[in-house]
């Protein structure tokens, strides 16, 4: 059974992006899903004025048996906080505390 791909389902035009074939696709959590003070696995935004945690969304429970940890892949990730898109190394991810507004401690 062939799956028809809708030709014009996306309302947003594809603009110049750093995304290219071979990059890992990573879903990130949206800010309203995140709790200040909680630890999240992901990266810190590369934008100095932002620097908030970009949290990796937990993978769906079923479907993909074990994400393949295949080395040092790059992922093009758009920061859910400031909207800046940049490349992040998959192996560089770590646990970071979500501290919006520059909360101390
Ligand atoms: Zn950011």
mmCIF file with all atom_site columns, C-alpha atoms and ligand atoms in Angstrom:
data_model
loop_
_atom_site.group_PDB
_atom_site.id
_atom_site.type_symbol
_atom_site.label_atom_id
_atom_site.label_alt_id
_atom_site.label_comp_id
_atom_site.label_asym_id
_atom_site.label_entity_id
_atom_site.label_seq_id
_atom_site.pdbx_PDB_ins_code
_atom_site.Cartn_x
_atom_site.Cartn_y
_atom_site.Cartn_z
_atom_site.occupancy
_atom_site.B_iso_or_equiv
_atom_site.pdbx_formal_charge
_atom_site.auth_seq_id
_atom_site.auth_comp_id
_atom_site.auth_asym_id
_atom_site.auth_atom_id
_atom_site.pdbx_PDB_model_num
ATOM   1   C  CA  . UNK A 1 1   ? 0.000  0.000  0.000  1.00 0.00 ? 1   UNK A CA  1
ATOM   2   C  CA  . UNK A 1 2   ? 1.476  3.275  -1.068 1.00 0.00 ? 2   UNK A CA  1
ATOM   3   C  CA  . UNK A 1 3   ? 1.384  6.224  1.231  1.00 0.00 ? 3   UNK A CA  1
ATOM   4   C  CA  . UNK A 1 4   ? 0.500  9.382  -0.534 1.00 0.00 ? 4   UNK A CA  1
ATOM   5   C  CA  . UNK A 1 5   ? 2.502  12.317 0.584  1.00 0.00 ? 5   UNK A CA  1
ATOM   6   C  CA  . UNK A 1 6   ? 0.485  15.490 0.673  1.00 0.00 ? 6   UNK A CA  1
ATOM   7   C  CA  . UNK A 1 7   ? 2.232  17.979 -1.505 1.00 0.00 ? 7   UNK A CA  1
ATOM   8   C  CA  . UNK A 1 8   ? 1.214  21.099 0.290  1.00 0.00 ? 8   UNK A CA  1
ATOM   9   C  CA  . UNK A 1 9   ? 0.562  20.236 3.885  1.00 0.00 ? 9   UNK A CA  1
ATOM   10  C  CA  . UNK A 1 10  ? 3.123  22.535 5.381  1.00 0.00 ? 10  UNK A CA  1
ATOM   11  C  CA  . UNK A 1 11  ? 2.099  26.109 5.652  1.00 0.00 ? 11  UNK A CA  1
ATOM   12  C  CA  . UNK A 1 12  ? 5.559  27.394 6.309  1.00 0.00 ? 12  UNK A CA  1
ATOM   13  C  CA  . UNK A 1 13  ? 7.878  27.849 3.392  1.00 0.00 ? 13  UNK A CA  1
ATOM   14  C  CA  . UNK A 1 14  ? 11.169 26.041 3.676  1.00 0.00 ? 14  UNK A CA  1
ATOM   15  C  CA  . UNK A 1 15  ? 13.710 28.678 4.404  1.00 0.00 ? 15  UNK A CA  1
ATOM   16  C  CA  . UNK A 1 16  ? 17.443 28.463 4.466  1.00 0.00 ? 16  UNK A CA  1
ATOM   17  C  CA  . UNK A 1 17  ? 18.350 26.091 7.192  1.00 0.00 ? 17  UNK A CA  1
ATOM   18  C  CA  . UNK A 1 18  ? 21.423 24.406 8.541  1.00 0.00 ? 18  UNK A CA  1
ATOM   19  C  CA  . UNK A 1 19  ? 19.649 21.096 8.239  1.00 0.00 ? 19  UNK A CA  1
ATOM   20  C  CA  . UNK A 1 20  ? 21.228 18.766 5.744  1.00 0.00 ? 20  UNK A CA  1
ATOM   21  C  CA  . UNK A 1 21  ? 21.033 15.067 5.006  1.00 0.00 ? 21  UNK A CA  1
ATOM   22  C  CA  . UNK A 1 22  ? 22.848 12.926 7.509  1.00 0.00 ? 22  UNK A CA  1
ATOM   23  C  CA  . UNK A 1 23  ? 22.041 15.035 10.469 1.00 0.00 ? 23  UNK A CA  1
ATOM   24  C  CA  . UNK A 1 24  ? 20.376 13.359 13.333 1.00 0.00 ? 24  UNK A CA  1
ATOM   25  C  CA  . UNK A 1 25  ? 16.823 14.378 13.981 1.00 0.00 ? 25  UNK A CA  1
ATOM   26  C  CA  . UNK A 1 26  ? 16.153 15.273 17.560 1.00 0.00 ? 26  UNK A CA  1
ATOM   27  C  CA  . UNK A 1 27  ? 12.884 16.274 19.105 1.00 0.00 ? 27  UNK A CA  1
ATOM   28  C  CA  . UNK A 1 28  ? 13.193 18.813 21.831 1.00 0.00 ? 28  UNK A CA  1
ATOM   29  C  CA  . UNK A 1 29  ? 10.852 19.682 24.631 1.00 0.00 ? 29  UNK A CA  1
ATOM   30  C  CA  . UNK A 1 30  ? 8.914  22.898 24.450 1.00 0.00 ? 30  UNK A CA  1
ATOM   31  C  CA  . UNK A 1 31  ? 9.442  25.314 27.331 1.00 0.00 ? 31  UNK A CA  1
ATOM   32  C  CA  . UNK A 1 32  ? 5.998  24.854 28.809 1.00 0.00 ? 32  UNK A CA  1
ATOM   33  C  CA  . UNK A 1 33  ? 6.749  21.178 29.277 1.00 0.00 ? 33  UNK A CA  1
ATOM   34  C  CA  . UNK A 1 34  ? 9.789  22.022 31.322 1.00 0.00 ? 34  UNK A CA  1
ATOM   35  C  CA  . UNK A 1 35  ? 9.955  22.638 35.026 1.00 0.00 ? 35  UNK A CA  1
ATOM   36  C  CA  . UNK A 1 36  ? 12.420 25.193 36.424 1.00 0.00 ? 36  UNK A CA  1
ATOM   37  C  CA  . UNK A 1 37  ? 15.018 23.530 38.595 1.00 0.00 ? 37  UNK A CA  1
ATOM   38  C  CA  . UNK A 1 38  ? 14.581 20.133 36.991 1.00 0.00 ? 38  UNK A CA  1
ATOM   39  C  CA  . UNK A 1 39  ? 17.433 18.363 35.262 1.00 0.00 ? 39  UNK A CA  1
ATOM   40  C  CA  . UNK A 1 40  ? 17.074 17.674 31.596 1.00 0.00 ? 40  UNK A CA  1
ATOM   41  C  CA  . UNK A 1 41  ? 19.227 15.766 29.182 1.00 0.00 ? 41  UNK A CA  1
ATOM   42  C  CA  . UNK A 1 42  ? 20.250 17.926 26.318 1.00 0.00 ? 42  UNK A CA  1
ATOM   43  C  CA  . UNK A 1 43  ? 22.385 20.910 25.521 1.00 0.00 ? 43  UNK A CA  1
ATOM   44  C  CA  . UNK A 1 44  ? 22.726 24.472 26.620 1.00 0.00 ? 44  UNK A CA  1
ATOM   45  C  CA  . UNK A 1 45  ? 21.737 26.937 23.959 1.00 0.00 ? 45  UNK A CA  1
ATOM   46  C  CA  . UNK A 1 46  ? 24.759 28.283 22.160 1.00 0.00 ? 46  UNK A CA  1
ATOM   47  C  CA  . UNK A 1 47  ? 23.357 31.759 22.088 1.00 0.00 ? 47  UNK A CA  1
ATOM   48  C  CA  . UNK A 1 48  ? 24.962 33.694 24.895 1.00 0.00 ? 48  UNK A CA  1
ATOM   49  C  CA  . UNK A 1 49  ? 21.909 35.766 25.632 1.00 0.00 ? 49  UNK A CA  1
ATOM   50  C  CA  . UNK A 1 50  ? 19.853 32.603 25.971 1.00 0.00 ? 50  UNK A CA  1
ATOM   51  C  CA  . UNK A 1 51  ? 21.899 29.754 27.377 1.00 0.00 ? 51  UNK A CA  1
ATOM   52  C  CA  . UNK A 1 52  ? 18.857 27.792 28.450 1.00 0.00 ? 52  UNK A CA  1
ATOM   53  C  CA  . UNK A 1 53  ? 18.584 24.054 28.389 1.00 0.00 ? 53  UNK A CA  1
ATOM   54  C  CA  . UNK A 1 54  ? 17.477 22.485 25.173 1.00 0.00 ? 54  UNK A CA  1
ATOM   55  C  CA  . UNK A 1 55  ? 15.916 19.313 26.469 1.00 0.00 ? 55  UNK A CA  1
ATOM   56  C  CA  . UNK A 1 56  ? 15.688 16.201 24.370 1.00 0.00 ? 56  UNK A CA  1
ATOM   57  C  CA  . UNK A 1 57  ? 12.192 14.866 24.244 1.00 0.00 ? 57  UNK A CA  1
ATOM   58  C  CA  . UNK A 1 58  ? 11.905 11.370 25.568 1.00 0.00 ? 58  UNK A CA  1
ATOM   59  C  CA  . UNK A 1 59  ? 11.647 8.965  22.666 1.00 0.00 ? 59  UNK A CA  1
ATOM   60  C  CA  . UNK A 1 60  ? 8.308  7.323  22.056 1.00 0.00 ? 60  UNK A CA  1
ATOM   61  C  CA  . UNK A 1 61  ? 7.914  4.206  24.137 1.00 0.00 ? 61  UNK A CA  1
ATOM   62  C  CA  . UNK A 1 62  ? 7.238  1.967  21.197 1.00 0.00 ? 62  UNK A CA  1
ATOM   63  C  CA  . UNK A 1 63  ? 8.368  1.863  17.638 1.00 0.00 ? 63  UNK A CA  1
ATOM   64  C  CA  . UNK A 1 64  ? 12.083 2.412  17.702 1.00 0.00 ? 64  UNK A CA  1
ATOM   65  C  CA  . UNK A 1 65  ? 13.840 -0.268 19.704 1.00 0.00 ? 65  UNK A CA  1
ATOM   66  C  CA  . UNK A 1 66  ? 16.696 1.578  21.300 1.00 0.00 ? 66  UNK A CA  1
ATOM   67  C  CA  . UNK A 1 67  ? 18.028 4.736  19.768 1.00 0.00 ? 67  UNK A CA  1
ATOM   68  C  CA  . UNK A 1 68  ? 21.166 3.943  17.920 1.00 0.00 ? 68  UNK A CA  1
ATOM   69  C  CA  . UNK A 1 69  ? 24.114 5.524  19.579 1.00 0.00 ? 69  UNK A CA  1
ATOM   70  C  CA  . UNK A 1 70  ? 26.218 5.734  16.522 1.00 0.00 ? 70  UNK A CA  1
ATOM   71  C  CA  . UNK A 1 71  ? 29.082 7.935  17.378 1.00 0.00 ? 71  UNK A CA  1
ATOM   72  C  CA  . UNK A 1 72  ? 29.391 11.641 17.246 1.00 0.00 ? 72  UNK A CA  1
ATOM   73  C  CA  . UNK A 1 73  ? 26.513 12.736 15.130 1.00 0.00 ? 73  UNK A CA  1
ATOM   74  C  CA  . UNK A 1 74  ? 25.499 16.286 14.692 1.00 0.00 ? 74  UNK A CA  1
ATOM   75  C  CA  . UNK A 1 75  ? 21.991 17.427 15.223 1.00 0.00 ? 75  UNK A CA  1
ATOM   76  C  CA  . UNK A 1 76  ? 20.491 20.616 13.946 1.00 0.00 ? 76  UNK A CA  1
ATOM   77  C  CA  . UNK A 1 77  ? 18.427 21.865 16.808 1.00 0.00 ? 77  UNK A CA  1
ATOM   78  C  CA  . UNK A 1 78  ? 16.269 24.884 17.088 1.00 0.00 ? 78  UNK A CA  1
ATOM   79  C  CA  . UNK A 1 79  ? 16.259 26.325 20.553 1.00 0.00 ? 79  UNK A CA  1
ATOM   80  C  CA  . UNK A 1 80  ? 12.696 26.308 21.847 1.00 0.00 ? 80  UNK A CA  1
ATOM   81  C  CA  . UNK A 1 81  ? 13.461 29.361 23.939 1.00 0.00 ? 81  UNK A CA  1
ATOM   82  C  CA  . UNK A 1 82  ? 15.047 31.828 21.565 1.00 0.00 ? 82  UNK A CA  1
ATOM   83  C  CA  . UNK A 1 83  ? 14.396 30.125 18.241 1.00 0.00 ? 83  UNK A CA  1
ATOM   84  C  CA  . UNK A 1 84  ? 18.051 30.059 17.300 1.00 0.00 ? 84  UNK A CA  1
ATOM   85  C  CA  . UNK A 1 85  ? 19.052 27.068 15.250 1.00 0.00 ? 85  UNK A CA  1
ATOM   86  C  CA  . UNK A 1 86  ? 22.503 25.614 15.609 1.00 0.00 ? 86  UNK A CA  1
ATOM   87  C  CA  . UNK A 1 87  ? 24.392 22.389 15.400 1.00 0.00 ? 87  UNK A CA  1
ATOM   88  C  CA  . UNK A 1 88  ? 24.940 20.339 18.501 1.00 0.00 ? 88  UNK A CA  1
ATOM   89  C  CA  . UNK A 1 89  ? 26.970 17.234 18.964 1.00 0.00 ? 89  UNK A CA  1
ATOM   90  C  CA  . UNK A 1 90  ? 24.957 14.274 20.084 1.00 0.00 ? 90  UNK A CA  1
ATOM   91  C  CA  . UNK A 1 91  ? 27.823 13.084 22.264 1.00 0.00 ? 91  UNK A CA  1
ATOM   92  C  CA  . UNK A 1 92  ? 28.047 16.463 23.951 1.00 0.00 ? 92  UNK A CA  1
ATOM   93  C  CA  . UNK A 1 93  ? 24.646 16.263 25.502 1.00 0.00 ? 93  UNK A CA  1
ATOM   94  C  CA  . UNK A 1 94  ? 24.437 16.126 29.230 1.00 0.00 ? 94  UNK A CA  1
ATOM   95  C  CA  . UNK A 1 95  ? 22.273 16.856 32.199 1.00 0.00 ? 95  UNK A CA  1
ATOM   96  C  CA  . UNK A 1 96  ? 21.513 20.483 32.751 1.00 0.00 ? 96  UNK A CA  1
ATOM   97  C  CA  . UNK A 1 97  ? 19.287 22.273 35.157 1.00 0.00 ? 97  UNK A CA  1
ATOM   98  C  CA  . UNK A 1 98  ? 16.584 24.320 33.567 1.00 0.00 ? 98  UNK A CA  1
ATOM   99  C  CA  . UNK A 1 99  ? 16.928 27.788 35.020 1.00 0.00 ? 99  UNK A CA  1
ATOM   100 C  CA  . UNK A 1 100 ? 14.854 30.304 33.112 1.00 0.00 ? 100 UNK A CA  1
ATOM   101 C  CA  . UNK A 1 101 ? 15.482 33.909 33.876 1.00 0.00 ? 101 UNK A CA  1
ATOM   102 C  CA  . UNK A 1 102 ? 18.948 33.246 35.197 1.00 0.00 ? 102 UNK A CA  1
ATOM   103 C  CA  . UNK A 1 103 ? 17.806 31.949 38.524 1.00 0.00 ? 103 UNK A CA  1
ATOM   104 C  CA  . UNK A 1 104 ? 20.631 31.522 40.973 1.00 0.00 ? 104 UNK A CA  1
ATOM   105 C  CA  . UNK A 1 105 ? 21.064 28.094 42.522 1.00 0.00 ? 105 UNK A CA  1
HETATM 106 ZN ZN1 . LIG B 2 .   ? 18.228 29.655 23.022 1.00 0.00 ? 1   LIG B ZN1 1
#
